[in-house]
Amino acid sequence: MPDQFDLDKYLARIGYRGPLTPSFDTLAGLQAAHVDAIAFEGIDPLLGRPVNIDLTSVQAKIVDGRRGGYCFEQNTLLKAALEAIGFAVTPLSARVRWRLDADAPLTPRTHMMLKVDLPDGPYLADVGFGSCLLDTPLRMVPDVEQATAMGTFRLTISDGLHWLAAKQPAGWRMMYVFDLIPQIHADYVLGNWFTSTSPLTPFTSMLILERLTRDVRYKLVNRRLVTEARDGEIVSERIIETPDALGSVVEDLFGVSLPVPVNEVWARIES
């Protein structure tokens, strides 16, 4: 029995009440509502819990369970919604560059995102890049600065690869690199297993959450909470001092219901 997707429950979860035609306005509205309502988070890998990315599990966790997730979960959910509405969607994968030097070798394919074809051309839709969430789809046109409400982005093409960068206070910072080869679910299963279990990935040793509203970006890395304005400008930051304070931030600011008592999460980031 194939996975069943409940579009109405997803729309209620993200609070979207706009048009449901396969247009740019719909795509942009869904992406903005999604990253505001559903936080990026990697709590399960930190706790050593499995991350299941079949659509049934993703819906149960994120839509029904008031949780967030990372790219394989988030973009699986968005893909299902877009296809239910009638968009032409191609799933893609990328190699993350955010934490790497410019001359570092390419890494494995550990990021999922989507190409959405519209009458005026293809767009990159991505609700799951937790280092720098995108608030709107990007035109897949090279060498053009694309300004959004919460950032400035640029795609370049080199050696047949697409490189996506974000403008930051210190200059342009590479997000990820990708090609246009369509991916199947099995490709993501392999990348998800590595991302959720390997000590080489940040999710198995760090608490990472991000939420992007219409005018601010919230980031939590272990106990450091940062609020950013456009293009990564820091508005405020503080260190969370107690487990109770951590629980309140995760629940109230990021809208995530912890799957375990907060002390268990605190112990993982204090060790």
PDB file of N, CA, C and O in Angstrom, residues 31 53 70 82 92 103 114 130 157 160-161 168 175 178 191 202 215 236 260 266:
ATOM      1  N   GLN A  31       6.266  27.610   0.828  1.00  0.00           N
ATOM      2  CA  GLN A  31       7.620  27.537   1.388  1.00  0.00           C
ATOM      3  C   GLN A  31       7.762  28.478   2.580  1.00  0.00           C
ATOM      4  O   GLN A  31       8.329  28.096   3.614  1.00  0.00           O
ATOM      5  N   ILE A  53      12.244   8.108   6.896  1.00  0.00           N
ATOM      6  CA  ILE A  53      11.891   9.132   5.922  1.00  0.00           C
ATOM      7  C   ILE A  53      10.834   8.674   4.927  1.00  0.00           C
ATOM      8  O   ILE A  53      10.606   9.349   3.918  1.00  0.00           O
ATOM      9  N   TYR A  70      14.902  17.255   9.625  1.00  0.00           N
ATOM     10  CA  TYR A  70      15.916  17.827   8.750  1.00  0.00           C
ATOM     11  C   TYR A  70      15.559  17.561   7.293  1.00  0.00           C
ATOM     12  O   TYR A  70      14.434  17.184   6.987  1.00  0.00           O
ATOM     13  N   LEU A  82       3.368  19.419  -2.833  1.00  0.00           N
ATOM     14  CA  LEU A  82       3.426  20.012  -4.161  1.00  0.00           C
ATOM     15  C   LEU A  82       2.845  19.083  -5.208  1.00  0.00           C
ATOM     16  O   LEU A  82       2.100  19.518  -6.110  1.00  0.00           O
ATOM     17  N   LEU A  92      16.094  16.230  -6.002  1.00  0.00           N
ATOM     18  CA  LEU A  92      17.532  16.316  -6.251  1.00  0.00           C
ATOM     19  C   LEU A  92      18.306  16.098  -4.957  1.00  0.00           C
ATOM     20  O   LEU A  92      17.720  16.052  -3.875  1.00  0.00           O
ATOM     21  N   ASP A 103      38.470  25.333  -0.835  1.00  0.00           N
ATOM     22  CA  ASP A 103      39.241  24.339  -1.572  1.00  0.00           C
ATOM     23  C   ASP A 103      39.061  22.921  -1.022  1.00  0.00           C
ATOM     24  O   ASP A 103      39.752  21.991  -1.447  1.00  0.00           O
ATOM     25  N   LEU A 114      14.448  20.193  -3.988  1.00  0.00           N
ATOM     26  CA  LEU A 114      13.508  19.930  -5.062  1.00  0.00           C
ATOM     27  C   LEU A 114      13.668  20.937  -6.196  1.00  0.00           C
ATOM     28  O   LEU A 114      13.866  22.125  -5.955  1.00  0.00           O
ATOM     29  N   GLY A 130      19.256  23.537   7.104  1.00  0.00           N
ATOM     30  CA  GLY A 130      19.168  24.120   8.435  1.00  0.00           C
ATOM     31  C   GLY A 130      20.214  25.149   8.782  1.00  0.00           C
ATOM     32  O   GLY A 130      20.038  25.889   9.731  1.00  0.00           O
ATOM     33  N   ILE A 157      27.349  28.261 -11.997  1.00  0.00           N
ATOM     34  CA  ILE A 157      27.545  26.955 -12.619  1.00  0.00           C
ATOM     35  C   ILE A 157      29.009  26.817 -12.996  1.00  0.00           C
ATOM     36  O   ILE A 157      29.581  27.699 -13.653  1.00  0.00           O
ATOM     37  N   GLY A 160      29.748  21.846 -14.789  1.00  0.00           N
ATOM     38  CA  GLY A 160      28.500  21.116 -14.829  1.00  0.00           C
ATOM     39  C   GLY A 160      27.764  21.020 -13.510  1.00  0.00           C
ATOM     40  O   GLY A 160      26.746  20.338 -13.413  1.00  0.00           O
ATOM     41  N   LEU A 161      28.273  21.700 -12.488  1.00  0.00           N
ATOM     42  CA  LEU A 161      27.649  21.670 -11.173  1.00  0.00           C
ATOM     43  C   LEU A 161      27.075  23.036 -10.827  1.00  0.00           C
ATOM     44  O   LEU A 161      27.617  24.075 -11.208  1.00  0.00           O
ATOM     45  N   GLN A 168      26.409  36.744   3.482  1.00  0.00           N
ATOM     46  CA  GLN A 168      26.523  36.827   4.930  1.00  0.00           C
ATOM     47  C   GLN A 168      27.281  38.096   5.305  1.00  0.00           C
ATOM     48  O   GLN A 168      27.863  38.751   4.438  1.00  0.00           O
ATOM     49  N   MET A 175      26.612  27.376   0.225  1.00  0.00           N
ATOM     50  CA  MET A 175      25.670  26.519   0.938  1.00  0.00           C
ATOM     51  C   MET A 175      25.832  25.060   0.523  1.00  0.00           C
ATOM     52  O   MET A 175      26.153  24.200   1.333  1.00  0.00           O
ATOM     53  N   PHE A 178      25.276  20.990  -6.394  1.00  0.00           N
ATOM     54  CA  PHE A 178      24.424  19.901  -6.858  1.00  0.00           C
ATOM     55  C   PHE A 178      24.420  19.814  -8.378  1.00  0.00           C
ATOM     56  O   PHE A 178      24.836  20.746  -9.076  1.00  0.00           O
ATOM     57  N   GLY A 191      21.664   8.342   2.153  1.00  0.00           N
ATOM     58  CA  GLY A 191      22.150   9.602   2.704  1.00  0.00           C
ATOM     59  C   GLY A 191      21.603   9.875   4.092  1.00  0.00           C
ATOM     60  O   GLY A 191      22.315  10.397   4.965  1.00  0.00           O
ATOM     61  N   PRO A 202      27.196  16.691  12.113  1.00  0.00           N
ATOM     62  CA  PRO A 202      26.947  17.438  13.351  1.00  0.00           C
ATOM     63  C   PRO A 202      25.735  16.964  14.126  1.00  0.00           C
ATOM     64  O   PRO A 202      25.652  17.175  15.345  1.00  0.00           O
ATOM     65  N   ASP A 215      10.401  37.893   9.348  1.00  0.00           N
ATOM     66  CA  ASP A 215      11.359  38.982   9.548  1.00  0.00           C
ATOM     67  C   ASP A 215      12.544  38.661  10.444  1.00  0.00           C
ATOM     68  O   ASP A 215      13.447  39.489  10.576  1.00  0.00           O
ATOM     69  N   SER A 236      20.534  39.435  18.337  1.00  0.00           N
ATOM     70  CA  SER A 236      20.768  39.119  19.740  1.00  0.00           C
ATOM     71  C   SER A 236      21.290  37.703  19.855  1.00  0.00           C
ATOM     72  O   SER A 236      21.096  36.880  18.953  1.00  0.00           O
ATOM     73  N   VAL A 260      11.459  13.310  24.392  1.00  0.00           N
ATOM     74  CA  VAL A 260      11.944  12.767  25.664  1.00  0.00           C
ATOM     75  C   VAL A 260      11.973  13.911  26.669  1.00  0.00           C
ATOM     76  O   VAL A 260      11.901  15.087  26.290  1.00  0.00           O
ATOM     77  N   TRP A 266      19.490  17.771  27.497  1.00  0.00           N
ATOM     78  CA  TRP A 266      20.504  18.573  28.190  1.00  0.00           C
ATOM     79  C   TRP A 266      21.764  17.753  28.466  1.00  0.00           C
ATOM     80  O   TRP A 266      22.888  18.244  28.295  1.00  0.00           O
TER      81      TRP A 266
END
